[in-house]
């Protein structure tokens, strides 16, 4: 949700900022802007539309010379996309410029107070109130002023601030929205995410909540809200810059789908022990003894969107393998429903970005109630990773496409590991069964590779449905969980209406929507449920549906009842989601491409949802 980049150093700032923003466009892309100090004053340029527009009107940054500046790419919350609502926002004199990611929750009352003092507002944003507040309190000391303003502000923020009379400095602050600071021989940077500055440096500082950073070209200082200097250790980012580039693929989403075998390998293999006859799952990050694991009586999984879908799969797998009761909640519901967390329960939050506001709030709510929280997180150093009691990283690397693919697959892998670990310590799985599961787990990366090889076949099929009005996904048990994800993938990038249903539930209302030719994607990977699924397929076919089945190679009976079959290789029924999702991702992708949609940046969406 909004991307921020700032630079101060020896080089021209505008081109560095534009380049950085181009790596953050996934966070928001309805308008963009920059403020650059040109040696005398701050010059601001903003434009509605994609970053390209800003690049064009500034001729790649040439028309805004200067070695310090801040930039922003916006995902509108308060006020529609427009030039005026684009960031940076400034005070009336244009001597203070602010870029902001987050929401100032008390902006209405602050705005009224500032208006009563004679300040006039040019935008509808919550952010503009910050520019005027800074102006109001400013007596020449930026740090003191920022602290005063932030003490009056409720909500979340990552901020980049420039003061024209302190040209050698950039100020940054954060609370509940991500912001990192980078350092290199060229100068210092602020950014919402690592890819924005990876080309220039791997040395980064992860800012903590309610911290303020002052960047002075060659050095960086951090302060608490009490104006005390804070000592911070830098971290080294260990991905290479190519990880955040398209590498010849038409879209990031396609590239990321193709990275799934490696992602699974990276997430699984460091945690699998299979040597000298010893077989185990080793998750050191859990920081829990076998006794503590055995004492867990219930698990609550909390997440949003696709991460929630990984959690739904987690429920089935954990209950099946480890026989632990699991509840799965959408984070936005969990945080406000006063959940009953009884003694012995463990909370697992799942998040690719590690910054999703609702998931973070659910984590804090659980910790405040005294419960242990495990984070399954992809972004190293993110808020959830740092605030959880323990963090199991999914080693998917940077995910740039807004629609998640490889991070979702890694989340599935993480829940399999947990389920097997719990099953092992609780003595539920016999050695032979555990060994068989382990063998199946290890085969997943190659099997995914095999399925990716079917892309042309899926593309041809997808091309037949470019004009579809509604597409339904049905499945039972674990296959219901995969239907949820397949349906979300399709609707979010192709804008075709789609719903996922537990197959047995269709006839309780939704089946009335099936018409001649409606595509129903039926996922059937659970041998115990084949016959039940066949009945459900027959029911929708009787109403005119065209059925695409995704099923196991052995289930040849499916061919007789469905119109089109995609087969997945053999694996344990608990792991089939990892395979069945591949044709569904490819299908969604090729439908979206065929319809001419902007696959990597679907309308109205942003990658990291840092607002409620
Ligand atoms: C869908 C998608 C979203 C995210 C959701 C949670 O493709 O990516 O539904 O899964 O916004 O995001 P994270 O995992 O960052 O908490």
Coordinates of C-alpha atoms and ligand atoms in Angstrom, one line a residue:
X1 CA 0.0 0.0 0.0
X2 CA 2.0 3.0 -1.3
X3 CA 5.7 2.8 -1.9
X4 CA 8.3 5.3 -0.5
X5 CA 11.8 5.9 -1.7
X6 CA 14.2 8.6 -0.6
X7 CA 17.8 9.3 -1.4
X8 CA 20.5 11.7 -0.2
X9 CA 24.1 11.4 -1.5
X10 CA 26.4 12.2 -4.3
X11 CA 24.2 11.2 -7.3
X12 CA 21.2 12.8 -8.9
X13 CA 18.3 11.8 -6.6
X14 CA 15.4 11.9 -9.1
X15 CA 16.6 9.0 -11.3
X16 CA 17.5 6.9 -8.3
X17 CA 14.0 7.6 -6.8
X18 CA 12.2 6.8 -10.1
X19 CA 14.2 3.6 -10.4
X20 CA 13.4 2.6 -6.8
X21 CA 9.7 3.5 -7.2
X22 CA 9.5 1.3 -10.3
X23 CA 10.4 -1.7 -8.0
X24 CA 7.7 -0.7 -5.6
X25 CA 4.8 -0.1 -8.0
X26 CA 3.3 -3.4 -6.8
X27 CA 2.5 -1.5 -3.6
X28 CA 0.3 1.1 -5.4
X29 CA 0.1 2.5 -8.8
X30 CA -2.6 5.1 -9.2
X31 CA -0.3 8.2 -9.0
X32 CA 3.2 9.0 -8.2
X33 CA 5.3 12.0 -7.2
X34 CA 8.7 13.3 -6.1
X35 CA 10.1 16.3 -4.1
X36 CA 13.8 17.1 -4.8
X37 CA 16.0 19.8 -3.2
X38 CA 17.5 21.6 -6.1
X39 CA 20.2 23.5 -4.1
X40 CA 17.9 26.4 -3.3
X41 CA 14.4 25.1 -2.8
X42 CA 12.2 22.0 -2.9
X43 CA 10.7 21.2 -6.3
X44 CA 7.7 18.9 -6.4
X45 CA 6.2 17.0 -9.4
X46 CA 3.2 14.7 -9.2
X47 CA 1.1 12.9 -11.7
X48 CA -2.0 10.7 -11.7
X49 CA -1.5 7.3 -13.4
X50 CA 1.4 4.9 -13.5
X51 CA 4.9 5.9 -12.7
X52 CA 5.6 6.1 -16.5
X53 CA 3.7 9.4 -16.5
X54 CA 5.9 10.9 -13.8
X55 CA 9.0 9.6 -15.7
X56 CA 7.8 11.3 -18.9
X57 CA 6.9 14.6 -17.4
X58 CA 10.3 14.8 -15.6
X59 CA 12.2 13.3 -18.6
X60 CA 13.4 10.4 -16.4
X61 CA 14.1 12.8 -13.5
X62 CA 16.3 15.3 -15.6
X63 CA 14.0 18.2 -15.0
X64 CA 14.4 17.8 -11.2
X65 CA 18.1 18.1 -10.5
X66 CA 19.4 17.7 -7.0
X67 CA 21.1 15.2 -4.7
X68 CA 18.4 14.7 -2.1
X69 CA 14.7 13.9 -2.5
X70 CA 11.7 11.7 -1.6
X71 CA 9.3 9.9 -3.9
X72 CA 6.0 8.0 -3.6
X73 CA 3.8 5.7 -5.5
X74 CA 0.2 5.8 -4.3
X75 CA -2.6 3.3 -3.6
X76 CA -5.5 5.6 -2.8
X77 CA -7.3 5.4 0.5
X78 CA -8.4 9.0 1.4
X79 CA -9.4 10.8 -1.9
X80 CA -9.5 9.4 -5.4
X81 CA -6.4 9.1 -7.5
X82 CA -5.6 12.6 -8.8
X83 CA -2.6 14.9 -9.2
X84 CA -3.7 16.8 -6.1
X85 CA -4.0 13.7 -3.9
X86 CA -0.7 12.3 -5.1
X87 CA 2.3 12.6 -2.7
X88 CA 4.5 14.4 -1.7
X89 CA 2.3 16.9 0.2
X90 CA 3.8 20.2 1.3
X91 CA 3.1 23.1 3.6
X92 CA 1.8 26.3 1.9
X93 CA 5.3 27.7 1.5
X94 CA 6.5 24.5 -0.1
X95 CA 9.4 24.3 2.4
X96 CA 8.4 21.0 4.0
X97 CA 7.5 17.9 1.9
X98 CA 6.1 14.6 3.2
X99 CA 5.5 11.2 1.7
X100 CA 3.4 8.8 3.7
X101 CA 2.3 5.2 3.7
X102 CA -0.4 4.3 6.2
X103 CA -3.4 6.0 7.6
X104 CA -3.7 8.9 9.9
X105 CA -6.8 7.8 11.8
X106 CA -7.5 11.1 13.6
X107 CA -6.9 13.2 10.5
X108 CA -10.5 14.7 10.5
X109 CA -10.2 16.2 13.9
X110 CA -6.6 17.3 13.2
X111 CA -7.6 18.8 9.9
X112 CA -10.4 20.8 11.6
X113 CA -8.0 22.1 14.2
X114 CA -5.5 23.2 11.5
X115 CA -8.2 24.8 9.4
X116 CA -9.3 26.7 12.5
X117 CA -5.8 28.0 12.7
X118 CA -6.0 29.3 9.1
X119 CA -4.4 26.4 7.2
X120 CA -6.0 25.6 3.9
X121 CA -6.0 22.1 2.4
X122 CA -5.5 21.4 -1.3
X123 CA -6.1 17.6 -1.2
X124 CA -8.5 15.2 0.3
X125 CA -5.8 13.0 1.8
X126 CA -5.1 12.3 5.5
X127 CA -1.4 12.9 4.8
X128 CA -1.7 16.6 4.0
X129 CA -2.5 17.3 7.7
X130 CA 1.0 16.2 8.5
X131 CA 2.6 18.8 6.3
X132 CA 0.6 21.5 7.9
X133 CA 1.2 20.2 11.4
X134 CA 5.0 20.1 10.7
X135 CA 4.7 23.7 9.5
X136 CA 2.8 24.8 12.6
X137 CA 5.3 23.4 15.1
X138 CA 8.5 24.0 13.1
X139 CA 10.9 26.4 14.8
X140 CA 14.1 25.2 13.1
X141 CA 14.6 21.8 14.7
X142 CA 13.2 19.1 12.4
X143 CA 13.7 16.2 14.9
X144 CA 11.9 17.9 17.7
X145 CA 9.1 19.0 15.3
X146 CA 8.5 15.5 13.9
X147 CA 8.3 14.1 17.4
X148 CA 5.8 16.7 18.4
X149 CA 3.7 16.0 15.4
X150 CA 3.8 12.2 15.8
X151 CA 2.7 12.5 19.4
X152 CA -0.6 14.0 18.1
X153 CA -1.1 11.4 15.4
X154 CA -3.1 8.2 15.7
X155 CA -2.8 5.5 13.1
X156 CA 0.0 4.0 11.0
X157 CA 2.7 5.7 9.1
X158 CA 6.0 5.3 7.2
X159 CA 7.2 8.8 6.4
X160 CA 9.9 10.5 4.4
X161 CA 10.2 14.2 5.2
X162 CA 12.3 17.0 3.7
X163 CA 12.9 20.4 5.2
X164 CA 14.2 23.0 2.7
X165 CA 16.3 24.7 5.3
X166 CA 18.0 21.4 6.2
X167 CA 19.1 20.5 2.7
X168 CA 21.7 17.9 3.8
X169 CA 19.1 15.7 5.6
X170 CA 16.2 13.4 5.0
X171 CA 14.0 12.5 7.9
X172 CA 12.1 9.2 8.2
X173 CA 9.7 7.7 10.8
X174 CA 7.6 4.6 11.1
X175 CA 4.8 3.0 13.0
X176 CA 3.0 -0.1 11.7
X177 CA 4.0 0.5 8.1
X178 CA 7.2 -0.8 6.7
X179 CA 10.3 1.3 6.2
X180 CA 13.9 0.4 5.8
X181 CA 17.0 2.5 5.6
X182 CA 19.9 1.6 3.3
X183 CA 23.5 2.8 3.2
X184 CA 26.2 2.6 0.5
X185 CA 29.2 4.5 -0.8
X186 CA 26.8 6.5 -3.0
X187 CA 24.7 7.8 -0.1
X188 CA 21.7 6.8 2.0
X189 CA 18.3 5.6 1.2
X190 CA 14.9 5.0 2.6
X191 CA 12.4 2.6 1.1
X192 CA 9.3 0.7 1.8
X193 CA 10.9 -2.6 0.7
X194 CA 14.3 -4.0 -0.2
X195 CA 13.9 -4.3 -4.0
X196 CA 13.8 -0.5 -4.3
X197 CA 17.4 -0.1 -3.2
X198 CA 18.9 -3.5 -3.9
X199 CA 20.7 -2.2 -7.0
X200 CA 22.6 0.2 -4.8
X201 CA 23.1 -1.6 -1.5
X202 CA 22.6 -4.7 0.5
X203 CA 23.3 -3.0 3.8
X204 CA 20.0 -2.1 5.4
X205 CA 18.6 -1.1 8.8
X206 CA 15.1 -2.3 9.7
X207 CA 13.4 0.6 11.4
X208 CA 11.4 -0.2 14.5
X209 CA 8.0 1.2 15.5
X210 CA 8.1 4.8 16.6
X211 CA 11.7 5.3 15.5
X212 CA 12.9 8.3 13.6
X213 CA 15.9 8.2 11.2
X214 CA 18.0 11.1 10.1
X215 CA 20.0 10.5 6.9
X216 CA 22.9 12.8 6.2
X217 CA 24.4 11.5 3.0
X218 CA 27.2 9.5 4.6
X219 CA 25.8 8.8 8.1
X220 CA 22.5 7.8 9.6
X221 CA 21.3 8.3 13.1
X222 CA 18.2 6.8 14.7
X223 CA 16.2 8.3 17.5
X224 CA 13.4 7.2 19.9
X225 CA 10.3 9.3 20.5
X226 CA 12.1 10.7 23.5
X227 CA 14.8 12.1 21.2
X228 CA 17.3 9.7 22.6
X229 CA 19.8 8.3 20.0
X230 CA 19.3 4.6 19.4
X231 CA 22.2 2.3 18.4
X232 CA 21.1 0.0 15.6
X233 CA 22.8 -2.9 13.8
X234 CA 22.7 -3.1 10.1
X235 CA 21.6 -6.3 8.3
X236 CA 22.9 -7.7 5.0
X237 CA 20.3 -8.6 2.4
X238 CA 21.3 -11.9 0.9
X239 CA 19.2 -12.0 -2.3
X240 CA 20.8 -10.8 -5.5
X241 CA 19.3 -8.0 -7.5
X242 CA 18.1 -10.4 -10.3
X243 CA 15.7 -12.0 -7.8
X244 CA 13.6 -8.8 -8.1
X245 CA 13.8 -8.6 -12.0
X246 CA 11.7 -10.3 -14.6
X247 CA 14.6 -12.2 -16.1
X248 CA 13.1 -12.5 -19.6
X249 CA 9.7 -13.7 -18.4
X250 CA 6.7 -11.7 -19.8
X251 CA 5.4 -11.1 -16.3
X252 CA 6.6 -11.4 -12.7
X253 CA 3.7 -13.7 -12.0
X254 CA 4.9 -16.2 -14.7
X255 CA 8.5 -16.0 -13.4
X256 CA 7.3 -16.6 -9.8
X257 CA 5.2 -19.5 -10.8
X258 CA 8.3 -21.0 -12.4
X259 CA 10.3 -20.4 -9.2
X260 CA 8.0 -22.6 -7.2
X261 CA 10.0 -25.8 -7.4
X262 CA 13.0 -23.9 -6.1
X263 CA 10.9 -22.2 -3.4
X264 CA 9.7 -25.5 -2.1
X265 CA 13.1 -26.9 -2.1
X266 CA 14.5 -23.9 -0.2
X267 CA 11.6 -24.0 2.3
X268 CA 11.6 -27.7 2.9
X269 CA 15.2 -29.0 2.6
X270 CA 16.8 -27.1 5.5
X271 CA 14.2 -28.5 7.8
X272 CA 14.2 -32.1 6.6
X273 CA 16.6 -34.5 8.4
X274 CA 17.1 -37.7 6.4
X275 CA 20.5 -39.1 7.0
X276 CA 22.1 -42.3 8.3
X277 CA 18.7 -43.8 8.9
X278 CA 17.5 -40.9 11.0
X279 CA 14.4 -39.1 9.7
X280 CA 12.9 -36.1 11.3
X281 CA 11.6 -32.6 10.7
X282 CA 13.9 -30.0 12.4
X283 CA 12.4 -26.6 12.8
X284 CA 14.9 -24.9 15.1
X285 CA 13.1 -21.5 14.7
X286 CA 10.2 -22.9 16.6
X287 CA 12.2 -22.7 19.8
X288 CA 10.0 -25.2 21.5
X289 CA 11.0 -28.5 23.1
X290 CA 9.2 -31.7 22.2
X291 CA 7.4 -31.5 25.5
X292 CA 6.1 -28.0 24.8
X293 CA 5.0 -29.1 21.3
X294 CA 3.1 -32.1 22.9
X295 CA 1.4 -29.7 25.3
X296 CA -0.2 -27.7 22.5
X297 CA -3.9 -28.6 22.6
X298 CA -5.3 -26.4 19.9
X299 CA -4.0 -24.2 17.1
X300 CA -5.5 -21.0 15.8
X301 CA -4.4 -20.0 12.3
X302 CA -4.9 -16.4 11.4
X303 CA -4.2 -14.7 8.0
X304 CA -5.7 -12.8 5.1
X305 CA -6.4 -13.7 1.4
X306 CA -4.2 -16.4 -0.1
X307 CA -2.3 -16.8 3.2
X308 CA -5.7 -17.5 4.8
X309 CA -6.3 -20.2 2.1
X310 CA -2.9 -21.7 3.0
X311 CA -4.2 -21.7 6.6
X312 CA -7.4 -23.5 5.5
X313 CA -5.2 -26.2 4.0
X314 CA -3.2 -26.2 7.2
X315 CA -6.3 -27.0 9.2
X316 CA -7.0 -30.1 7.2
X317 CA -3.4 -31.2 7.2
X318 CA -2.7 -30.6 10.9
X319 CA -5.9 -32.2 11.9
X320 CA -5.3 -35.2 9.7
X321 CA -1.7 -35.8 10.4
X322 CA -1.2 -34.5 14.0
X323 CA -4.8 -34.8 15.3
X324 CA -4.7 -31.3 16.8
X325 CA -7.9 -29.3 16.5
X326 CA -7.3 -26.2 14.4
X327 CA -9.5 -23.1 13.9
X328 CA -8.7 -20.8 11.0
X329 CA -9.7 -17.2 11.0
X330 CA -9.6 -14.3 8.7
X331 CA -7.4 -11.8 10.5
X332 CA -9.9 -8.9 10.0
X333 CA -12.6 -11.0 11.8
X334 CA -10.4 -12.5 14.4
X335 CA -9.2 -9.2 15.8
X336 CA -12.7 -7.9 16.5
X337 CA -14.4 -11.0 17.6
X338 CA -12.9 -11.3 21.1
X339 CA -11.7 -14.8 20.3
X340 CA -11.7 -17.5 23.0
X341 CA -8.1 -18.6 23.3
X342 CA -8.0 -21.3 25.9
X343 CA -5.0 -22.6 27.8
X344 CA -2.6 -24.7 25.7
X345 CA -3.5 -23.1 22.4
X346 CA -0.9 -21.7 20.0
X347 CA -1.5 -19.0 17.4
X348 CA 0.0 -19.2 14.0
X349 CA -0.1 -16.1 11.7
X350 CA 0.7 -16.5 8.1
X351 CA 1.8 -13.6 5.9
X352 CA 4.0 -13.2 2.8
X353 CA 4.7 -9.5 3.4
X354 CA 4.8 -9.7 7.2
X355 CA 3.2 -6.3 7.2
X356 CA -0.5 -7.0 6.7
X357 CA -2.2 -4.7 9.1
X358 CA -5.0 -7.1 10.2
X359 CA -2.6 -10.0 10.6
X360 CA -0.2 -7.9 12.6
X361 CA -3.1 -6.7 14.8
X362 CA -4.2 -10.3 15.4
X363 CA -0.7 -11.2 16.4
X364 CA -0.6 -8.4 18.9
X365 CA -4.0 -9.3 20.3
X366 CA -2.9 -12.9 20.8
X367 CA 0.3 -11.9 22.5
X368 CA -1.5 -9.4 24.7
X369 CA -3.7 -12.3 25.9
X370 CA -0.5 -14.2 26.8
X371 CA -0.4 -16.6 23.9
X372 CA 2.6 -17.8 22.0
X373 CA 2.5 -16.7 18.4
X374 CA 4.4 -18.4 15.5
X375 CA 4.7 -16.4 12.3
X376 CA 5.0 -18.0 8.9
X377 CA 6.5 -15.1 7.0
X378 CA 8.4 -14.5 3.8
X379 CA 9.8 -11.0 4.2
X380 CA 12.9 -11.1 6.4
X381 CA 12.9 -8.4 9.1
X382 CA 9.2 -7.5 8.5
X383 CA 7.0 -6.5 11.5
X384 CA 5.3 -9.9 11.9
X385 CA 8.7 -11.7 11.7
X386 CA 10.0 -9.5 14.4
X387 CA 7.1 -9.3 16.7
X388 CA 6.1 -13.0 16.6
X389 CA 7.6 -15.2 19.4
X390 CA 9.1 -17.4 16.7
X391 CA 9.3 -17.1 13.0
X392 CA 9.3 -19.8 10.4
X393 CA 10.6 -18.1 7.2
X394 CA 9.2 -19.3 3.8
X395 CA 12.3 -18.9 1.6
X396 CA 10.4 -17.8 -1.5
X397 CA 12.6 -14.7 -2.1
X398 CA 11.0 -11.4 -3.3
X399 CA 7.5 -11.8 -4.7
X400 CA 6.7 -8.8 -6.9
X401 CA 3.5 -9.8 -8.7
X402 CA 0.6 -8.7 -6.7
X403 CA -1.1 -12.0 -7.0
X404 CA 0.8 -14.5 -4.8
X405 CA 2.0 -17.8 -6.3
X406 CA 5.4 -18.9 -5.0
X407 CA 4.9 -17.4 -1.5
X408 CA 1.6 -19.3 -1.2
X409 CA 3.3 -22.5 -2.2
X410 CA 6.0 -21.9 0.3
X411 CA 3.3 -21.3 3.0
X412 CA 1.8 -24.7 2.1
X413 CA 5.2 -26.3 2.5
X414 CA 5.6 -24.6 5.9
X415 CA 2.3 -26.0 7.2
X416 CA 3.2 -29.5 6.0
X417 CA 6.4 -29.3 8.0
X418 CA 4.6 -28.2 11.1
X419 CA 2.0 -30.9 10.8
X420 CA 4.6 -33.5 10.4
X421 CA 6.6 -32.2 13.3
X422 CA 3.6 -32.1 15.6
X423 CA 2.6 -35.6 14.4
X424 CA 6.1 -36.9 15.0
X425 CA 6.5 -35.5 18.6
X426 CA 3.0 -36.6 19.5
X427 CA 3.9 -40.1 18.4
X428 CA 1.0 -40.3 15.9
X429 CA 2.8 -41.4 12.8
X430 CA 4.5 -44.8 12.7
X431 CA 8.1 -44.7 11.4
X432 CA 7.0 -46.2 8.1
X433 CA 4.3 -43.7 7.5
X434 CA 6.6 -40.8 8.4
X435 CA 9.2 -42.1 6.0
X436 CA 6.6 -42.3 3.2
X437 CA 5.4 -38.8 3.9
X438 CA 8.9 -37.5 3.9
X439 CA 9.6 -39.2 0.5
X440 CA 6.4 -37.6 -0.9
X441 CA 7.4 -34.2 0.4
X442 CA 10.7 -34.4 -1.2
X443 CA 9.2 -35.2 -4.6
X444 CA 7.0 -32.1 -4.7
X445 CA 9.5 -29.8 -6.3
X446 CA 10.0 -32.1 -9.3
X447 CA 6.3 -32.8 -9.6
X448 CA 5.6 -29.1 -9.7
X449 CA 8.2 -28.7 -12.5
X450 CA 6.4 -31.4 -14.4
X451 CA 3.0 -29.7 -14.1
X452 CA 4.5 -26.3 -15.1
X453 CA 5.5 -28.1 -18.3
X454 CA 1.8 -28.3 -19.2
X455 CA 1.5 -24.6 -19.6
X456 CA 0.7 -24.7 -23.3
X457 CA -2.1 -27.2 -22.8
X458 CA -3.6 -25.0 -20.1
X459 CA -3.1 -21.9 -22.2
X460 CA -5.1 -23.4 -25.1
X461 CA -7.9 -24.3 -22.7
X462 CA -7.8 -20.9 -21.0
X463 CA -8.2 -19.2 -24.3
X464 CA -11.7 -20.7 -24.7
X465 CA -12.8 -18.9 -21.5
X466 CA -11.7 -15.4 -22.1
X467 CA -15.3 -14.2 -22.4
X468 CA -16.7 -16.1 -19.4
X469 CA -19.0 -14.3 -17.1
X470 CA -18.8 -16.6 -14.1
X471 CA -16.5 -19.5 -13.2
X472 CA -17.1 -21.8 -10.3
X473 CA -14.5 -23.8 -8.4
X474 CA -15.7 -26.8 -6.3
X475 CA -13.9 -29.3 -4.1
X476 CA -14.3 -31.2 -0.9
X477 CA -12.0 -31.2 2.2
X478 CA -8.5 -30.1 1.1
X479 CA -9.8 -29.7 -2.4
X480 CA -12.2 -27.0 -1.1
X481 CA -9.2 -25.1 0.3
X482 CA -7.5 -25.3 -3.1
X483 CA -10.7 -24.2 -4.8
X484 CA -10.7 -21.0 -2.7
X485 CA -7.2 -20.2 -3.9
X486 CA -7.9 -21.1 -7.5
X487 CA -11.0 -18.9 -7.6
X488 CA -9.2 -15.9 -5.9
X489 CA -6.3 -16.2 -8.4
X490 CA -8.7 -16.1 -11.3
X491 CA -10.9 -13.2 -10.2
X492 CA -8.1 -11.0 -8.9
X493 CA -6.2 -10.9 -12.1
X494 CA -8.7 -11.6 -14.9
X495 CA -11.7 -9.7 -13.3
X496 CA -14.0 -12.6 -14.2
X497 CA -16.5 -13.2 -11.4
X498 CA -15.7 -16.5 -9.7
X499 CA -16.8 -18.3 -6.5
X500 CA -15.4 -21.3 -4.7
X501 CA -17.7 -23.8 -3.1
X502 CA -17.5 -26.8 -0.9
X503 CA -18.8 -29.2 -3.6
X504 CA -21.5 -30.6 -1.3
X505 CA -22.8 -27.1 -0.6
X506 CA -23.6 -26.2 -4.3
X507 CA -27.1 -27.6 -4.2
X508 CA -28.0 -25.5 -1.2
X509 CA -28.4 -22.5 -3.4
X510 CA -25.6 -21.7 -5.7
X511 CA -26.4 -24.4 -8.2
X512 CA -29.2 -22.1 -9.5
X513 CA -26.4 -20.0 -11.1
X514 CA -25.2 -22.8 -13.3
X515 CA -26.3 -22.3 -16.9
X516 CA -25.5 -23.9 -20.3
X517 CA -21.8 -23.7 -20.7
X518 CA -20.9 -22.3 -17.3
X519 CA -17.3 -23.5 -16.5
X520 CA -17.0 -25.4 -13.2
X521 CA -13.5 -26.3 -12.2
X522 CA -13.8 -29.5 -10.1
X523 CA -10.8 -30.3 -7.9
X524 CA -10.8 -34.0 -6.8
X525 CA -7.6 -35.2 -5.3
X526 CA -8.8 -37.1 -2.2
X527 CA -9.4 -40.8 -3.0
X528 CA -11.8 -41.1 -0.1
X529 CA -14.0 -38.4 -1.7
X530 CA -13.8 -39.4 -5.5
X531 CA -17.3 -40.8 -5.6
X532 CA -18.8 -37.9 -3.7
X533 CA -17.1 -35.5 -6.2
X534 CA -18.4 -37.5 -9.1
X535 CA -21.9 -37.1 -7.8
X536 CA -21.4 -33.3 -7.5
X537 CA -20.0 -33.1 -11.0
X538 CA -22.9 -35.0 -12.4
X539 CA -25.3 -32.6 -10.7
X540 CA -23.7 -29.5 -12.2
X541 CA -23.4 -31.2 -15.6
X542 CA -27.1 -31.9 -15.6
X543 CA -27.6 -28.1 -15.4
X544 CA -25.4 -27.5 -18.4
X545 CA -22.0 -26.9 -16.8
X546 CA -18.8 -27.6 -18.7
X547 CA -16.5 -29.3 -16.2
X548 CA -12.7 -29.0 -16.0
X549 CA -11.5 -31.6 -13.5
X550 CA -8.2 -31.5 -11.7
X551 CA -7.6 -34.9 -10.3
X552 CA -5.0 -37.6 -9.6
X553 CA -3.5 -39.7 -12.4
X554 CA -5.1 -42.9 -11.0
X555 CA -8.6 -41.4 -11.1
X556 CA -9.4 -42.2 -14.7
X557 CA -13.1 -42.5 -14.0
X558 CA -13.1 -38.7 -13.9
X559 CA -12.6 -38.7 -17.7
X560 CA -16.0 -40.2 -18.1
X561 CA -18.0 -37.5 -16.2
X562 CA -16.0 -34.4 -16.9
X563 CA -15.3 -32.5 -20.2
X564 CA -11.6 -31.8 -19.7
X565 CA -9.1 -33.4 -17.3
X566 CA -5.8 -32.2 -15.9
X567 CA -4.0 -34.9 -14.0
X568 CA -1.6 -34.4 -11.1
X569 CA 1.1 -36.8 -10.2
X570 CA 0.7 -39.1 -7.3
X571 CA 1.4 -37.8 -3.8
X572 CA 0.1 -38.1 -0.2
X573 CA -3.5 -36.8 -0.1
X574 CA -2.3 -34.2 2.4
X575 CA 0.1 -32.7 -0.1
X576 CA -2.1 -32.5 -3.2
X577 CA -2.8 -28.8 -2.9
X578 CA 0.8 -28.1 -3.8
X579 CA 0.3 -29.8 -7.1
X580 CA -3.4 -29.0 -7.9
X581 CA -2.7 -25.3 -7.5
X582 CA -0.3 -25.2 -10.5
X583 CA -2.8 -25.8 -13.3
X584 CA -5.2 -23.4 -11.5
X585 CA -2.5 -20.7 -11.3
X586 CA -1.6 -21.2 -15.0
X587 CA -5.3 -21.1 -15.9
X588 CA -5.9 -17.8 -14.1
X589 CA -2.7 -16.4 -15.6
X590 CA -3.5 -17.2 -19.2
X591 CA -7.1 -16.1 -18.9
X592 CA -5.9 -12.7 -17.6
X593 CA -3.2 -12.5 -20.3
X594 CA -5.7 -13.4 -23.0
X595 CA -8.1 -10.7 -21.8
X596 CA -5.3 -8.1 -22.0
X597 CA -5.2 -7.5 -18.2
X598 CA -2.3 -6.1 -16.3
X599 CA -1.4 -9.4 -14.7
X600 CA 1.3 -8.1 -12.3
X601 CA -0.7 -5.1 -11.2
X602 CA -4.4 -5.9 -11.1
X603 CA -6.7 -2.9 -10.7
X604 CA -7.6 -1.8 -7.1
X605 CA -5.1 -4.1 -5.5
X606 CA -1.8 -3.6 -3.8
X607 CA 0.8 -6.2 -2.7
X608 CA 1.2 -5.3 0.9
X609 CA -2.1 -4.4 2.7
X610 CA -0.8 -2.2 5.5
X611 CA -4.2 -0.6 6.2
X612 CA -7.2 -2.2 7.9
Ligands
LIG1 C1 -3.7 -12.8 -3.4 C2 -2.9 -12.2 -2.4 C3 -3.5 -11.6 -1.2 C4 -2.6 -11.8 0.0 C5 -3.1 -11.1 1.3 C6 -2.3 -11.4 2.5 O1 -3.0 -13.2 -4.5 O2 -1.7 -12.1 -2.6 O3 -4.7 -12.2 -0.9 O4 -2.4 -13.2 0.3 O5 -3.3 -9.8 1.0 O6 -1.0 -10.8 2.3 P1 0.2 -11.3 3.2 O7 0.5 -12.7 2.9 O8 1.3 -10.4 2.8 O9 -0.2 -11.1 4.6

